[in-house]
PDB file of C-alpha atoms in Angstrom:
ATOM      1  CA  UNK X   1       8.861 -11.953   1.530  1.00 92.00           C
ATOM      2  CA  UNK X   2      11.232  -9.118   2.735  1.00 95.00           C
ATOM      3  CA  UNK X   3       9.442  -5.709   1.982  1.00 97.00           C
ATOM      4  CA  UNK X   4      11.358  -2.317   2.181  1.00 97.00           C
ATOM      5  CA  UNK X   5       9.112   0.968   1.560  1.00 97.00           C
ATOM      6  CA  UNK X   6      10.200   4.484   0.749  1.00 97.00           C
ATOM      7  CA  UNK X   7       9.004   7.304  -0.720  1.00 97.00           C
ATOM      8  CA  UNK X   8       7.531   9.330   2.058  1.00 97.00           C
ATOM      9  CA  UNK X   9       7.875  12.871   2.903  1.00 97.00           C
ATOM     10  CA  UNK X  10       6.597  16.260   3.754  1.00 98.00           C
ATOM     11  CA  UNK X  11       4.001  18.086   1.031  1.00 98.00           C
ATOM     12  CA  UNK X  12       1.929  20.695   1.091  1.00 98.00           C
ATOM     13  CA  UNK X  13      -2.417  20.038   0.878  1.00 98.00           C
ATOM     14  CA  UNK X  14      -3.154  19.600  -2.641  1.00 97.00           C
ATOM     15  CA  UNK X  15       0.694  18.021  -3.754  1.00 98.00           C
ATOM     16  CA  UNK X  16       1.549  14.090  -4.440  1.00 98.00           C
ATOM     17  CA  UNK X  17       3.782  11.485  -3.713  1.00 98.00           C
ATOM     18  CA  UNK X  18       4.540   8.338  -5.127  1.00 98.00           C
ATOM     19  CA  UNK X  19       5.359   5.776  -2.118  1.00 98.00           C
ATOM     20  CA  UNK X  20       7.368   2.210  -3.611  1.00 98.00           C
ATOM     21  CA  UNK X  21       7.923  -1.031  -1.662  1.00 98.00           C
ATOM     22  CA  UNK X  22      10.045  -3.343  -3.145  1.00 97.00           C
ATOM     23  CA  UNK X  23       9.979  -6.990  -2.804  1.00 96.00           C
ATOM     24  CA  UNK X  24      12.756  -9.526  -2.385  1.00 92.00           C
ATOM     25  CA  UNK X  25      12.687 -13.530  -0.893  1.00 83.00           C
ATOM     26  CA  UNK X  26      10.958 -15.903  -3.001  1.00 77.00           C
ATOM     27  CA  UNK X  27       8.791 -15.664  -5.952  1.00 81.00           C
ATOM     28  CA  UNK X  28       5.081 -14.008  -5.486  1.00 83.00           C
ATOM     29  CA  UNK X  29       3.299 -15.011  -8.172  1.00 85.00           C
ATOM     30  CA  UNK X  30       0.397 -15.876  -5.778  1.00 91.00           C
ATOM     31  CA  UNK X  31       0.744 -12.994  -3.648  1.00 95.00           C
ATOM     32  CA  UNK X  32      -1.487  -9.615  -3.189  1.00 97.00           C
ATOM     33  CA  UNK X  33       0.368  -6.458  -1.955  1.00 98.00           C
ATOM     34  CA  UNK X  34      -0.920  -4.416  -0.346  1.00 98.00           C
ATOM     35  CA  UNK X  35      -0.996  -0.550   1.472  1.00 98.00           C
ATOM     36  CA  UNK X  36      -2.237   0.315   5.131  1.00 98.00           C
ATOM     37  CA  UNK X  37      -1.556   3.360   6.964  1.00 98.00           C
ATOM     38  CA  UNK X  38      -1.838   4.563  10.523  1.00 98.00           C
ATOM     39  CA  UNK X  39      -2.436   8.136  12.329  1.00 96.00           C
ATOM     40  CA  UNK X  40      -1.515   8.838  15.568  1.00 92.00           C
ATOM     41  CA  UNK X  41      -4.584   7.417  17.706  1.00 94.00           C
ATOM     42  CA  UNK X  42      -6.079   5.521  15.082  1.00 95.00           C
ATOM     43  CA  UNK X  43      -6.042   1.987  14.076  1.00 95.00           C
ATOM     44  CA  UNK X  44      -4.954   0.758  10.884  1.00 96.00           C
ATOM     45  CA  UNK X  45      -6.815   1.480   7.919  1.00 97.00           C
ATOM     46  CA  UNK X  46      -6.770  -0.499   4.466  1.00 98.00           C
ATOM     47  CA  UNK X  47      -5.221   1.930   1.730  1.00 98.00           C
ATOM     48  CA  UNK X  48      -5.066  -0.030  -1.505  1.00 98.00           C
ATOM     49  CA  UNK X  49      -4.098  -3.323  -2.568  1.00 98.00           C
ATOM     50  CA  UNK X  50      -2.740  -5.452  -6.120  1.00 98.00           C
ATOM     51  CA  UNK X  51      -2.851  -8.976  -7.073  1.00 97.00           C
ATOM     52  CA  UNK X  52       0.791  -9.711  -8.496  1.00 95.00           C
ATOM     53  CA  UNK X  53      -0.373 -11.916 -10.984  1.00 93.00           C
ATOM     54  CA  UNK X  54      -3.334 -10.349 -13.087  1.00 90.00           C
ATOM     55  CA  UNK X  55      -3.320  -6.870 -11.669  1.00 91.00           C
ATOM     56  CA  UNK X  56      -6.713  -7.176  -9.786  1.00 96.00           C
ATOM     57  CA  UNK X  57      -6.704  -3.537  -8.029  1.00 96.00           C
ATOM     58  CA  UNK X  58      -9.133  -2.584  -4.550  1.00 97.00           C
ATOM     59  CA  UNK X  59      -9.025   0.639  -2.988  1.00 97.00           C
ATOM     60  CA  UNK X  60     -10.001   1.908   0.537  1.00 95.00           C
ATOM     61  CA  UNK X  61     -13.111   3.581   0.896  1.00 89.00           C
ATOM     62  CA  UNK X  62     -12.916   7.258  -1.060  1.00 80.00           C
ATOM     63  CA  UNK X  63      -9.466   6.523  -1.735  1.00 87.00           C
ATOM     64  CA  UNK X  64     -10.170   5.386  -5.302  1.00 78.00           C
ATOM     65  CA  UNK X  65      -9.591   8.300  -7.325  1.00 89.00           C
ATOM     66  CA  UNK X  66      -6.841  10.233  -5.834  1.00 96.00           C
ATOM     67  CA  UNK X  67      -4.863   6.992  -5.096  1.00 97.00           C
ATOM     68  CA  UNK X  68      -3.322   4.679  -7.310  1.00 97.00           C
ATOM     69  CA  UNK X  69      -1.549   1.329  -6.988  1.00 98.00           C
ATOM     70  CA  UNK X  70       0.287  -0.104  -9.323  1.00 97.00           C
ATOM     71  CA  UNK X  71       3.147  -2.806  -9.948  1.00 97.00           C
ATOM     72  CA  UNK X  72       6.582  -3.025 -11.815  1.00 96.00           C
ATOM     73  CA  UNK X  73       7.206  -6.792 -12.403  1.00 92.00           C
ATOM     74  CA  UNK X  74      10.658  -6.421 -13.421  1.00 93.00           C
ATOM     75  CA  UNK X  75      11.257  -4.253 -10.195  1.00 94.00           C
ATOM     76  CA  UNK X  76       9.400  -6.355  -8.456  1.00 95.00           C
ATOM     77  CA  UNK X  77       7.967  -3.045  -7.262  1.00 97.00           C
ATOM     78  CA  UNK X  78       4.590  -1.672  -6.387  1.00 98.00           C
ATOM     79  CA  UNK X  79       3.893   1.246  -6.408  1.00 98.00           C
ATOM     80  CA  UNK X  80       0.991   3.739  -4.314  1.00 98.00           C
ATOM     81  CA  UNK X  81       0.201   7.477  -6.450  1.00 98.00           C
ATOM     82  CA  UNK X  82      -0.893   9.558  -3.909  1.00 98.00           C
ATOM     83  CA  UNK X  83      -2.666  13.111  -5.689  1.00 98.00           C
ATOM     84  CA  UNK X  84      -4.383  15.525  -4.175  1.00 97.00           C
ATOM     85  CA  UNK X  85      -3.230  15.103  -0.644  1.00 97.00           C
ATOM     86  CA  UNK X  86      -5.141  16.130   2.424  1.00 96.00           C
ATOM     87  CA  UNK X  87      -3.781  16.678   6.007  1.00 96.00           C
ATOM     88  CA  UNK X  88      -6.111  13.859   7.237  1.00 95.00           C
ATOM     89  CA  UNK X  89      -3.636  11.717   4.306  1.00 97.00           C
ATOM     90  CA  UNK X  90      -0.758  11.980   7.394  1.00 97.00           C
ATOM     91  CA  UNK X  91       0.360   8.793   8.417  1.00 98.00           C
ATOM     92  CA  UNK X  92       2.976   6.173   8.868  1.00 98.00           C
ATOM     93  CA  UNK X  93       2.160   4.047   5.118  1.00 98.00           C
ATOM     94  CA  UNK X  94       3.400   0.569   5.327  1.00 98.00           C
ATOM     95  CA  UNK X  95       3.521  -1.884   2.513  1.00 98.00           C
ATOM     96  CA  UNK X  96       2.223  -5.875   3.547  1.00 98.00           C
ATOM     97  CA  UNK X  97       2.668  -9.212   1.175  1.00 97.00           C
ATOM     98  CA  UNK X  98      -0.142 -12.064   1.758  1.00 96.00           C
ATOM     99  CA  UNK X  99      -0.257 -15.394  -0.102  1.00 93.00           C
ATOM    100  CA  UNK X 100      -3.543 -16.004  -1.898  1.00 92.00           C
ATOM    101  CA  UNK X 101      -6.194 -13.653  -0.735  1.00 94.00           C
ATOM    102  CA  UNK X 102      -9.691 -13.931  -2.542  1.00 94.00           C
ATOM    103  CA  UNK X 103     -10.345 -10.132  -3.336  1.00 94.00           C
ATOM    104  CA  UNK X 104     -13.017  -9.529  -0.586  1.00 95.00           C
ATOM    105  CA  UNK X 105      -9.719 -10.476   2.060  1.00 96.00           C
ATOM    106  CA  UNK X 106      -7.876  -7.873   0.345  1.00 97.00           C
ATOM    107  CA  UNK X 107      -8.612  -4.965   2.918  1.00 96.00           C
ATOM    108  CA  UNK X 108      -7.895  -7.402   6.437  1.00 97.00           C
ATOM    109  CA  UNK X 109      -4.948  -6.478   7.865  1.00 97.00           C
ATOM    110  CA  UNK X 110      -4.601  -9.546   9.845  1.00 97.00           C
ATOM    111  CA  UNK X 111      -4.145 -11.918   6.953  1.00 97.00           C
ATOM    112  CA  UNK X 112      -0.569 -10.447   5.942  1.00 97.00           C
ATOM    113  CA  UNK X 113       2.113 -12.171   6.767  1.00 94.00           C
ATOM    114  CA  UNK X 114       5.159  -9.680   6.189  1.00 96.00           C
ATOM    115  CA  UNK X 115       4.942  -6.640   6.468  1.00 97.00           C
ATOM    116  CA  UNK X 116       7.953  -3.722   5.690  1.00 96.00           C
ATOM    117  CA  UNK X 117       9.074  -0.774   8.363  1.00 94.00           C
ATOM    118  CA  UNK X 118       6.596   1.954   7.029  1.00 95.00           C
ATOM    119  CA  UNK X 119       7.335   5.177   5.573  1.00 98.00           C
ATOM    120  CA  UNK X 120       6.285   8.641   7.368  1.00 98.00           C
ATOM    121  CA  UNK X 121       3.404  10.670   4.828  1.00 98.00           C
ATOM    122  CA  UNK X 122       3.176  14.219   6.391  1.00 98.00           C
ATOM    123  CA  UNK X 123       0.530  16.534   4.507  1.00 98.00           C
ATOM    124  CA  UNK X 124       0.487  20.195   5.638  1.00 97.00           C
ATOM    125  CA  UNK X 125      -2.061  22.315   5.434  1.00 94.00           C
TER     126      UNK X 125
END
């Protein structure tokens, strides 16, 4: 699965953003998508994540809330609503595609297999 994400930008604290990755390659029917982003001298944290098929929805820890993900089938689209930004929000977001994850995989980096070029997220205060 080829993944391209966009959407990224500069906002003030308090503002939103709606980030999209769109999918292209083969059919997903059996895939999750999901959302990670990284800060400058962090690791990788676990953002949000959809089951193609179904819809099934998990969210980072206190993300839930002020982020939403979402999917457009015909688009073949997903979608992450970002409200109420926070400077500690700043961070490269990438999109990732994994075949078959149980939902308590959904948040493991590791187990995606494609993953698109990221999209810069920079929240000022």
């Amino acid at each position: 699965v080829q993944l391209q994400a966009s959407g990224g930008g500069l906002v003030q604290a308090g503002g939103s953003l709606r980030l999209s990755c769109t999918a292209s390659g083969r059919t997903f029917s059996d895939y999750v998508f999901g959302w990670f982003r990284q800060a400058p001298g962090r690791e990788r944290e676990f953002v949000a994540a959809i089951r193609w098929s179904g819809g099934t929805t998990r969210y980072g820890d206190s993300l839930k809330g002020r982020f939403a993900i979402s999917k457009d089938m015909a688009r073949k689209t997903v979608y992450l609503q970002m409200n109420s930004l926070k400077p500690e929000d700043t961070a490269i977001y990438y999109c990732a595609a994994a075949p078959r994850l149980i939902f308590s995989n959904f948040g493991e980096s590791s187990l995606y297999n494609d993953w698109g070029q990221g999209t810069q997220v920079t929240v000022s205060s």
